[in-house]
């Protein structure tokens, strides 16, 4: 470029040469294609994925679509559908259970996009890492394992809320038109990915927040439980328990929950298995606090939208023992909807730096989950509660009541009181107490086939069939020509 | 008007005429006396001379400056280098007598021209003066031709006309009676008659011995030139559609952005102020909207430099000599890939040789909110919310005692809006001599906003310099340095009072802004029912700063070489540089804030090199060719840097120490570069001033497009027929000018940003442990192979001049088809990439434009009127897969939906929504079930409005009498719809304590008023994007009215001041509209790329203002 510019500038000295214009034209033409070549100061995909550091940066990008505000919105959307909770304002149709309206359809469409964006980034790693020029086979396995864990994680969310979905893998990631796969096909991929992840992921990852092989086993246990593969679920959960690497954090008060279990300043805890990590940085914090908090609570220094709340008149709240410290995390707050309103104080950060700048991690899979998966799966396999299953359940319960998790206590369930069915019910109930506000209840109710029963009991509402699945976004149906906009839409939409 | 006899004669004649003719006569009755009056006026001008042995041509130019006249003479007849001495102050007539008599020169005043002739010695019937190249006596006489030369218009004999035997040195000049005599070899001889100020004529002698000839006044000499791309042309030679706006119009009222001054001035140009904020952006659409993806703003070329950015903010209005707007493809194709949206050429003021001239202008303006919204007072507010509580089965919010005590309450509009000053000052010094001309100016524009804390200031220094190095070389430099500084309070949009504008109208009038202890009241917790979003506007006004400082440089230098007079070679180099720095700070006192600071800088540099060669020659019998060819290179480099921090121990730091932030933000930087390489050529051919042909081509190569698609060709062609030059038109003296034009051409649009075709990876961050980690991933837009958008435009037009061009009419019809339209193609979202861009889609714009320019009266009372009107229709012809594009998302809590649709066969940006159908028996809004399926779903949406106007117009009137000038300018838009997003929340979102227009209280549904304007006041009221929010955006506005008084300096005997004018003016004093909100001139989403027009979403409102000013020239 410089060369040709200077040739332009020389023109005055060659003016008397009548051919000057021709000279300029020739100079211009010969160098113009070079002038028009773009030389950006950023990386293009074609030159990437060569070193371990590059592949790691690409792997990190799989987390971004989940971690942004999306996962908090996802959990809240699920929570508004739970039997014990209500959605406020535009989220209200979720608890009315008659199918999603426009506002919620577009909201869950955003979640679909986020899961698939995360899947695309995983596929890029799975496809490109093995071709890297300066990366060791061990590193390739590690990052591909991480990508497959996250791809399975995303598909697990998709399949449970939308049923069968287009199955995008590294093989077909650029194919615009792709048919909707069956639920079985999706689960087949999830299991295959997780088995590979379980093998290739490290025992202790380099950073807290990346999945370990134990995270893969936990997720696999949850998948098996969902599929009714109770033996496999029990065994995977048992492997995690037996590893001895995890334990519940003992607590003595509500404040302990808010600081030692869900606290904003924790880097990690002994019960962390797979969390989405947040920190007090601009747009790198947990959005859940803003979504759930009410400005009057003083739990969060940036107000809040209080979109999900409970009522003290609901069966779950009424039946909840006051001695359970976890109950106190439902706080009575007058948000203008009457004196019986309760909202969660599980997450608190008074030193957040913005609406999206709270430090609390999102405990997607904690040790309590492993214990309760084990308790349920073992009971179902045995067709009766086992001592080990009882111990698993009791550990969670004891901690909830402020007791030492591993020591026998006055609040323990007693084996003799339960058969398989009532014990599973108790486990499911314990999951509700333990995972309040984490978006697990609705999926649990769907999994055990008790959605309609539970909602009817709590709210006296008949759940419409269409409410059981979220609609496939029109942004998919309109532009994916391998899907039929009518036949491939979920029922009722 | 003075000459009653003449007027009477006219009226007598008129009685015998038809009604139409009579009407015309009355309209132009000032005509008759015009010329004589003018001549008399000119001759009465006082001239002051004190010269000692100065060349007479210099004396002429001095007089030209003082009296505003032009001397016209033949250098053959009058020796311009003879020296004279004179010291006098007298009327021009006396001065001329004193000056010219001794030199044997006579004069005649024609308009403002003074024609000079050599006085003939009484005896010499035939001339053998020095002016005759070769005395006829020495020529062998074969055949003697005699004759008379007279003026075409008046029939008066013309003395001093040169009569030359073509191809020889033989010739003669006419005597005082216009007679000549010349011997010619034979009948084939051709005589060439020429005289300055007249068109030359040629004639074959044949066997005639007596030739009487009429010379036609060269009207072109009077006409202005028009700047076109890479050159200038005489207005009469234009083949394309070009509009011109002069400095006087641009300067008639102060504006922060020169584009605001263009509004209503030219047909086919729609100028919309996006917001009333000081220095706020302006959208300009020339002949409609072409592009869906790319910019729809025209290209702005300042003194030949194609600038970047959508608004040329570097200049103050006073710096501008003229603005030309190139509209049709014949005019814009020379700008190739950037010409599709039209081209706006801005020419700054240049110096002229002669006495140094000093111009000083200053003005002071006071601005106020154009009108206040009629909102509820405290008592009404409390009453209103008690009604809501009652309708929602809640206990009343306010007791009767409270209601009684509230009264008017607090007026939040008065808190936010203020009376604000605007000041302009400029000083321009210009002048020069034959070799060097200069113009230097410094100017200041300072506007305080009508929202407290907002302002816009521009300091500008400009130099234009032209120097003649030698006969063949000259150089030319123009530079402008500007400093922009603006404090913005542009928290717009939003809902429920979470932006400043929204808060200003939503805040409860029952509450004061301060608590008793002087702290800001937190409105969101003042009442339990108040929206949590509602923020006390003092937070925005006092606790947030957004300051932009910008340094702008535009410098362009050219070397011009004329190896022979016909050829001009121009080599130029230029730099445009913009350094912007934005400082944002939110104090710790702002609600929910720990102190937030950010600084961002942008540096944009564009280098330009243009090399052109132009050729201009007249051949043989009236063939004129002018041509230009060139090679240009322009690059555009943008670098950005930004940093931020959150959490400060003290507000003193502001943006002065980001490092002290508790949580430093992540610094960001960016770089982009694009290159445009072009070859251009244009030929104009003019046959006898009757037939005009223009052809041009530009070949552009842009780095932004994919390999293989980088180059584009943009040809154009135009023909014009100057019918009035034809013989048969000579019999219709009523029509002084008639030209038919037709043009065709292709232009392009650089609708994509650099690197859009590359598979770019973007870097962000994620968290592990408690720390940040880097991520790299592609965006959600799949890069594709892209090429130019191409616009094909056809235009036919006619220019008519009537009554010696006293009335000029211009009419144009055009069709613009834009193809290969870059369109966002949506991908299945499961792909991870949600969209890609493809060259698909077509848009059409077509329309009529009319302009009229007339000098109704030219006597002592002068009245000029010009007006324009334009009609544009656009439609989307083709979209990807025939699918609709829904756009314009609006999210205001009660509605989260799209507002607009792009659909084949429909105008761009039609509003799209539900149609209301009255109320239910409970007062809720009913919507029409258009698809008849029993429920209201998206398939019940339809077209509910069109933001494209039926027509736009401007009307300008300038009158002057004695020392007074009165001008008024009216501008308007008709038939466009506005989507009043502001009103969604503030008239429909009940139950959150927001204040509302008074009519919501007095005109809502109750069982006894089932047809009220608003539904039942209940927080359960649901609303949708519906025709309720569509309003007629038509308006007619008295944009400015100005009365100026020219100080009678002569009378006062002040010699050192050339002219002085004081004036008072008012802007936006009257607006006729049915629009319910602040002002119909609003365009909240009016960015350069936007196809979403006509949205009003809590925009900074417009001001009306009054100005007092002074213009002095020394």
Coordinates of N, CA and C in Angstrom, one line a residue, chain B residues 10-141:
Chain B
X10 N -49.2 49.2 -18.8 CA -49.4 47.7 -18.7 C -50.8 47.4 -18.3
X11 N -51.4 48.1 -17.4 CA -52.7 47.8 -17.0 C -53.7 48.0 -18.2
X12 N -53.5 49.0 -19.0 CA -54.3 49.2 -20.1 C -54.3 48.1 -21.1
X13 N -53.1 47.6 -21.3 CA -52.9 46.4 -22.2 C -53.6 45.2 -21.5
X14 N -53.4 45.2 -20.2 CA -54.0 44.0 -19.5 C -55.4 43.9 -19.7
X15 N -56.1 45.0 -19.8 CA -57.6 44.9 -19.9 C -58.0 44.1 -21.1
X16 N -57.1 44.1 -22.1 CA -57.5 43.4 -23.3 C -57.1 41.9 -23.3
X17 N -56.5 41.6 -22.2 CA -56.0 40.2 -22.2 C -57.0 39.2 -21.5
X18 N -56.6 38.0 -21.6 CA -57.4 37.0 -21.0 C -57.2 37.0 -19.5
X19 N -58.1 36.3 -18.8 CA -58.0 36.3 -17.3 C -56.6 35.7 -16.9
X20 N -56.3 34.6 -17.5 CA -55.0 34.0 -17.1 C -53.8 34.9 -17.3
X21 N -53.8 35.5 -18.4 CA -52.7 36.4 -18.7 C -52.7 37.5 -17.6
X22 N -53.9 38.0 -17.3 CA -54.1 39.0 -16.3 C -53.5 38.6 -15.0
X23 N -53.8 37.4 -14.6 CA -53.3 36.9 -13.4 C -51.8 36.8 -13.4
X24 N -51.2 36.4 -14.5 CA -49.8 36.3 -14.6 C -49.2 37.7 -14.4
X25 N -49.9 38.7 -15.1 CA -49.4 40.0 -15.0 C -49.4 40.6 -13.6
X26 N -50.5 40.4 -12.9 CA -50.6 40.9 -11.6 C -49.5 40.3 -10.7
X27 N -49.3 39.0 -11.0 CA -48.3 38.3 -10.2 C -46.9 38.9 -10.4
X28 N -46.7 39.3 -11.6 CA -45.3 39.8 -12.0 C -45.3 41.3 -12.3
X29 N -46.2 42.0 -11.7 CA -46.4 43.4 -12.1 C -45.2 44.3 -11.7
X30 N -44.3 43.7 -10.8 CA -43.1 44.5 -10.5 C -42.1 44.5 -11.6
X31 N -42.3 43.6 -12.6 CA -41.3 43.4 -13.6 C -40.9 44.6 -14.4
X32 N -41.9 45.4 -14.8 CA -41.7 46.4 -15.8 C -40.6 47.3 -15.5
X33 N -40.6 47.8 -14.3 CA -39.7 48.9 -13.9 C -38.4 48.4 -13.4
X34 N -38.3 47.1 -13.3 CA -37.1 46.5 -12.6 C -35.8 47.0 -13.1
X35 N -35.6 46.9 -14.4 CA -34.2 47.1 -14.9 C -33.8 48.6 -14.7
X36 N -34.7 49.5 -15.0 CA -34.3 50.9 -14.9 C -34.1 51.3 -13.5
X37 N -35.0 50.8 -12.6 CA -34.8 51.1 -11.2 C -33.5 50.6 -10.7
X38 N -33.1 49.4 -11.2 CA -31.9 48.8 -10.7 C -30.7 49.7 -11.2
X39 N -30.8 50.1 -12.4 CA -29.7 50.9 -13.0 C -29.5 52.2 -12.2
X40 N -30.6 52.7 -11.9 CA -30.6 54.0 -11.2 C -30.0 53.8 -9.8
X41 N -30.5 52.7 -9.2 CA -30.0 52.4 -7.8 C -28.5 52.2 -7.8
X42 N -28.0 51.5 -8.9 CA -26.6 51.2 -9.0 C -25.8 52.5 -9.1
X43 N -26.3 53.4 -10.0 CA -25.6 54.6 -10.2 C -25.6 55.5 -9.0
X44 N -26.6 55.3 -8.2 CA -26.6 56.2 -7.0 C -25.7 55.7 -5.8
X45 N -25.2 54.5 -6.0 CA -24.4 54.0 -4.9 C -23.2 54.9 -4.7
X46 N -22.9 55.1 -3.4 CA -21.8 56.0 -3.1 C -20.5 55.2 -3.2
X47 N -19.5 55.8 -3.9 CA -18.2 55.1 -4.1 C -17.1 56.1 -3.5
X48 N -16.2 55.4 -2.9 CA -15.1 56.2 -2.3 C -13.8 55.7 -2.9
X49 N -13.0 56.6 -3.5 CA -11.8 56.1 -4.2 C -10.7 57.0 -3.8
X50 N -9.5 56.4 -3.6 CA -8.3 57.2 -3.4 C -7.2 56.4 -4.0
X51 N -6.9 56.8 -5.3 CA -5.9 56.0 -6.0 C -4.9 56.8 -6.6
X52 N -3.7 56.3 -6.7 CA -2.6 57.0 -7.3 C -1.9 56.0 -8.3
X53 N -2.0 56.4 -9.5 CA -1.3 55.6 -10.6 C -1.6 54.1 -10.4
X54 N -2.8 53.7 -10.5 CA -3.2 52.3 -10.3 C -3.8 51.9 -11.7
X55 N -3.5 50.6 -12.0 CA -4.1 50.1 -13.3 C -5.6 50.1 -13.2
X56 N -6.2 50.5 -14.3 CA -7.6 50.7 -14.3 C -8.4 49.5 -13.9
X57 N -7.9 48.3 -14.3 CA -8.6 47.1 -14.0 C -8.7 46.9 -12.5
X58 N -7.7 47.3 -11.8 CA -7.7 47.3 -10.3 C -8.8 48.2 -9.8
X59 N -8.9 49.4 -10.4 CA -9.9 50.4 -10.0 C -11.3 49.8 -10.2
X60 N -11.4 49.1 -11.4 CA -12.7 48.5 -11.6 C -13.1 47.5 -10.5
X61 N -12.1 46.7 -10.2 CA -12.5 45.7 -9.2 C -12.8 46.3 -7.8
X62 N -12.2 47.4 -7.5 CA -12.5 48.1 -6.3 C -14.0 48.6 -6.3
X63 N -14.3 49.2 -7.5 CA -15.7 49.7 -7.6 C -16.7 48.5 -7.6
X64 N -16.3 47.4 -8.2 CA -17.1 46.2 -8.2 C -17.4 45.8 -6.8
X65 N -16.4 45.8 -5.9 CA -16.6 45.4 -4.5 C -17.6 46.4 -3.8
X66 N -17.3 47.7 -4.1 CA -18.1 48.6 -3.3 C -19.5 48.7 -3.7
X67 N -19.7 48.7 -5.0 CA -21.1 48.9 -5.5 C -21.8 47.6 -5.9
X68 N -21.1 46.5 -5.8 CA -21.8 45.3 -6.1 C -22.1 45.2 -7.6
X69 N -21.2 45.7 -8.4 CA -21.5 45.7 -9.9 C -20.4 44.8 -10.5
X70 N -20.6 44.7 -11.8 CA -19.6 43.9 -12.6 C -19.3 44.7 -13.8
X71 N -18.0 44.9 -14.1 CA -17.6 45.6 -15.3 C -17.4 44.6 -16.4
X72 N -18.0 44.9 -17.6 CA -17.8 44.0 -18.7 C -17.2 44.8 -19.8
X73 N -16.1 44.3 -20.3 CA -15.5 45.1 -21.4 C -14.6 44.1 -22.2
X74 N -14.3 44.6 -23.4 CA -13.4 43.7 -24.2 C -12.0 44.3 -24.0
X75 N -11.1 43.4 -23.7 CA -9.7 43.8 -23.5 C -9.1 44.4 -24.8
X76 N -9.7 44.0 -25.9 CA -9.3 44.6 -27.2 C -9.6 46.0 -27.3
X77 N -10.8 46.4 -26.7 CA -11.2 47.7 -26.9 C -10.7 48.7 -25.8
X78 N -10.5 48.1 -24.7 CA -10.1 49.0 -23.5 C -8.8 48.4 -22.9
X79 N -7.9 49.2 -22.8 CA -6.6 48.8 -22.2 C -6.7 48.8 -20.7
X80 N -6.7 47.6 -20.2 CA -7.0 47.5 -18.7 C -5.8 47.9 -17.9
X81 N -4.6 48.0 -18.5 CA -3.4 48.2 -17.8 C -3.1 49.7 -17.7
X82 N -3.9 50.6 -18.4 CA -3.5 52.0 -18.3 C -3.8 52.5 -16.9
X83 N -2.9 53.4 -16.4 CA -2.9 53.8 -15.0 C -3.7 55.1 -14.8
X84 N -4.4 55.2 -13.7 CA -5.2 56.4 -13.5 C -4.9 56.8 -12.0
X85 N -5.3 58.0 -11.7 CA -5.2 58.5 -10.4 C -6.5 59.3 -10.1
X86 N -7.0 59.1 -8.9 CA -8.3 59.7 -8.6 C -8.6 59.7 -7.1
X87 N -9.1 60.8 -6.5 CA -9.5 60.8 -5.1 C -10.9 61.4 -5.0
X88 N -11.9 60.6 -4.7 CA -13.2 61.2 -4.7 C -14.1 60.3 -3.8
X89 N -15.2 60.9 -3.3 CA -16.3 60.2 -2.8 C -17.6 60.8 -3.3
X90 N -18.2 60.0 -4.1 CA -19.4 60.5 -4.8 C -20.3 59.4 -5.3
X91 N -21.4 59.8 -6.0 CA -22.2 58.7 -6.6 C -21.4 58.0 -7.7
X92 N -21.8 56.8 -7.9 CA -21.1 56.0 -8.9 C -21.1 56.7 -10.3
X93 N -22.3 57.3 -10.6 CA -22.4 57.9 -11.9 C -21.4 59.0 -12.1
X94 N -21.2 59.8 -11.0 CA -20.2 60.9 -11.1 C -18.8 60.3 -11.1
X95 N -18.5 59.3 -10.3 CA -17.2 58.7 -10.3 C -16.8 58.2 -11.7
X96 N -17.8 57.5 -12.3 CA -17.5 56.9 -13.6 C -17.2 58.0 -14.7
X97 N -18.0 59.1 -14.5 CA -17.8 60.2 -15.4 C -16.4 60.7 -15.3
X98 N -16.0 60.9 -14.0 CA -14.7 61.4 -13.8 C -13.5 60.5 -14.2
X99 N -13.8 59.2 -14.1 CA -12.8 58.2 -14.4 C -12.7 57.9 -15.9
X100 N -13.9 57.8 -16.5 CA -13.9 57.2 -17.8 C -13.8 58.3 -18.9
X101 N -14.3 59.5 -18.7 CA -14.3 60.5 -19.8 C -12.9 60.8 -20.3
X102 N -12.0 61.0 -19.4 CA -10.6 61.3 -20.0 C -10.1 60.1 -20.8
X103 N -10.6 58.9 -20.6 CA -10.0 57.8 -21.3 C -10.8 57.4 -22.5
X104 N -11.8 58.3 -22.8 CA -12.6 58.0 -24.0 C -13.4 56.7 -23.9
X105 N -13.9 56.5 -22.7 CA -14.7 55.2 -22.6 C -16.1 55.6 -22.2
X106 N -17.1 55.0 -22.8 CA -18.5 55.2 -22.5 C -19.0 54.0 -21.7
X107 N -20.1 54.1 -21.0 CA -20.6 53.0 -20.3 C -22.1 52.9 -20.4
X108 N -22.6 51.7 -20.1 CA -24.0 51.5 -20.1 C -24.3 50.5 -19.0
X109 N -25.4 50.8 -18.2 CA -25.7 49.9 -17.1 C -26.8 48.9 -17.5
X110 N -26.5 47.7 -17.4 CA -27.5 46.6 -17.7 C -27.6 45.8 -16.4
X111 N -28.7 45.9 -15.7 CA -28.8 45.2 -14.4 C -27.7 45.7 -13.5
X112 N -26.9 44.7 -13.0 CA -25.8 45.1 -12.2 C -24.5 45.1 -13.0
X113 N -24.6 44.9 -14.3 CA -23.4 45.0 -15.1 C -23.2 46.3 -15.7
X114 N -21.9 46.7 -15.8 CA -21.7 48.0 -16.5 C -20.8 47.6 -17.7
X115 N -21.4 47.9 -18.9 CA -20.8 47.5 -20.1 C -19.9 48.7 -20.5
X116 N -18.7 48.5 -20.8 CA -17.8 49.6 -21.2 C -17.5 49.5 -22.7
X117 N -17.4 50.7 -23.3 CA -17.0 50.7 -24.8 C -16.1 51.8 -25.0
X118 N -15.3 51.6 -26.0 CA -14.4 52.7 -26.4 C -15.2 53.7 -27.1
X119 N -15.1 55.0 -26.7 CA -15.8 56.0 -27.5 C -15.2 56.2 -28.8
X120 N -16.1 56.3 -29.8 CA -15.6 56.4 -31.2 C -15.4 57.9 -31.5
X121 N -14.3 58.2 -32.1 CA -14.1 59.6 -32.6 C -15.3 59.9 -33.6
X122 N -15.9 61.0 -33.4 CA -17.1 61.3 -34.1 C -17.0 61.1 -35.7
X123 N -15.8 61.4 -36.2 CA -15.7 61.4 -37.6 C -15.5 60.0 -38.1
X124 N -14.9 59.1 -37.4 CA -14.5 57.8 -37.9 C -15.8 56.9 -38.0
X125 N -16.4 56.9 -39.1 CA -17.5 56.0 -39.3 C -17.1 54.6 -39.3
X126 N -16.0 54.3 -39.9 CA -15.4 53.0 -39.9 C -14.2 53.0 -39.0
X127 N -14.1 51.9 -38.3 CA -13.1 51.9 -37.3 C -11.8 51.4 -37.8
X128 N -10.7 52.0 -37.4 CA -9.4 51.5 -37.6 C -8.6 51.7 -36.3
X129 N -9.3 51.4 -35.2 CA -8.7 51.6 -33.9 C -7.7 50.5 -33.6
X130 N -7.0 50.7 -32.5 CA -6.1 49.7 -32.1 C -6.8 48.4 -31.9
X131 N -8.1 48.5 -31.6 CA -8.8 47.2 -31.4 C -8.9 46.4 -32.6
X132 N -8.8 47.0 -33.8 CA -8.9 46.2 -35.0 C -7.5 45.5 -35.2
X133 N -7.5 44.2 -35.3 CA -6.2 43.5 -35.4 C -5.4 44.0 -36.6
X134 N -6.1 43.9 -37.7 CA -5.4 44.4 -38.9 C -6.3 45.4 -39.6
X135 N -5.8 46.6 -39.8 CA -6.7 47.6 -40.5 C -7.1 47.1 -41.8
X136 N -8.4 47.3 -42.1 CA -9.0 46.8 -43.3 C -8.4 47.4 -44.6
X137 N -7.8 48.6 -44.3 CA -7.2 49.3 -45.5 C -6.1 48.4 -46.2
X138 N -5.5 47.6 -45.4 CA -4.3 46.9 -46.0 C -4.8 45.6 -46.7
X139 N -6.1 45.4 -46.6 CA -6.6 44.1 -47.2 C -7.1 44.3 -48.6
X140 N -6.7 43.4 -49.5 CA -7.3 43.5 -50.8 C -8.8 43.4 -50.8
X141 N -9.5 44.3 -51.4 CA -10.9 44.3 -51.3 C -11.6 43.6 -52.5

